[in-house]
Short mmCIF file of C-alpha atoms in Angstrom, two decimals:
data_model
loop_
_atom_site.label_atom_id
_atom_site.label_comp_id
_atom_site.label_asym_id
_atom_site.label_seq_id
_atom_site.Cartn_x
_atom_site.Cartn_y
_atom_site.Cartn_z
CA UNK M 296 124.45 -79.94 -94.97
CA UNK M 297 128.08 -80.30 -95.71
CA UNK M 298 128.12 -77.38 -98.28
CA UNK M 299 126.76 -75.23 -95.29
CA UNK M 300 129.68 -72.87 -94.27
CA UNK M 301 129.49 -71.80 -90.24
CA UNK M 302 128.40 -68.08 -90.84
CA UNK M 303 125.35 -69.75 -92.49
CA UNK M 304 124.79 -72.11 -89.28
CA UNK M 305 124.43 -69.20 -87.19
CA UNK M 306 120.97 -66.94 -85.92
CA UNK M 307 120.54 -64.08 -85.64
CA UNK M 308 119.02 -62.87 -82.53
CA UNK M 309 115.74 -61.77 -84.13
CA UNK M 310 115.52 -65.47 -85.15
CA UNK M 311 116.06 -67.20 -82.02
CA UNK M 312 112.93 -68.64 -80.30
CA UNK M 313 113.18 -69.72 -76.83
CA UNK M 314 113.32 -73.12 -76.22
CA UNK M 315 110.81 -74.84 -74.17
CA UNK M 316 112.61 -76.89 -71.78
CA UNK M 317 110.49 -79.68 -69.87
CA UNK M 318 111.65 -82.21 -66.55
CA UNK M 319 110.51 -85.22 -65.26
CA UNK M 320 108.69 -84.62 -61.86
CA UNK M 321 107.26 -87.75 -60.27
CA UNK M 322 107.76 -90.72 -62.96
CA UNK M 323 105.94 -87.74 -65.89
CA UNK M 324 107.41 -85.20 -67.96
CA UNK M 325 106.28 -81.39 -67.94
CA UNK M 326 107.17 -77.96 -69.08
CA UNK M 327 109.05 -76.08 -66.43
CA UNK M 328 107.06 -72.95 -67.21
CA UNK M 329 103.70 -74.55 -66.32
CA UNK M 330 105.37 -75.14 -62.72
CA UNK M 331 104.55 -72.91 -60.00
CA UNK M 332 107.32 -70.10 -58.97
CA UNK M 333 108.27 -71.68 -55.82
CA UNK M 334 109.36 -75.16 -57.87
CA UNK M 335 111.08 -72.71 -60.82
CA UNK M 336 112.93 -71.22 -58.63
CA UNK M 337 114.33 -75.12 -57.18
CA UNK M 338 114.73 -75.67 -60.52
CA UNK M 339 117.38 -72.96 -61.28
CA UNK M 340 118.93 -73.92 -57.80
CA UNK M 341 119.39 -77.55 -58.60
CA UNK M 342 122.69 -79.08 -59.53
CA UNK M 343 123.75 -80.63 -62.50
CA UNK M 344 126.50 -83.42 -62.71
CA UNK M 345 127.67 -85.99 -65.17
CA UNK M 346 128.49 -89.44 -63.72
CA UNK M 347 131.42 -90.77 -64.58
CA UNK M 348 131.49 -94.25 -66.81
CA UNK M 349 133.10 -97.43 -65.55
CA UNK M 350 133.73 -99.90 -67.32
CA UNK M 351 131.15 -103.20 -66.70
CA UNK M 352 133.24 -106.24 -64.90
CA UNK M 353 130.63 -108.80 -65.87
CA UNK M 354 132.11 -112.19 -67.51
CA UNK M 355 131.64 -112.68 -70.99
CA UNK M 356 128.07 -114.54 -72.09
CA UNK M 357 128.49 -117.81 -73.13
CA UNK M 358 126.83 -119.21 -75.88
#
């Protein structure tokens, strides 16, 4: 892979294939398009964040 130059990385668009992208809805994991339009569309309304790491306090294990 490291003799792979970028332009050789790339797709065209006649290449692409769409990507199947699944969620977990109550504790199992499904393809969004198998859900019904009303729960798509809260889907593509919900809001995505990234939680912010702290650093664990705990004391060091002793062994």
């Amino acid at each position: 892979m490291s003799d792979m130059c970028a332009k050789n990385a790339t797709l065209h668009d006649h290449e692409r294939q769409r990507c199947e992208v699944w969620t977990r809805v109550m504790g199992y994991h499904r393809p969004v398009s198998e859900f019904n339009p009303g729960k798509q569309g809260e889907h593509r309304e919900r809001r995505h964040f990234a939680e912010p790491c702290q650093p664990c306090h705990f004391p060091a294990a002793r062994v």
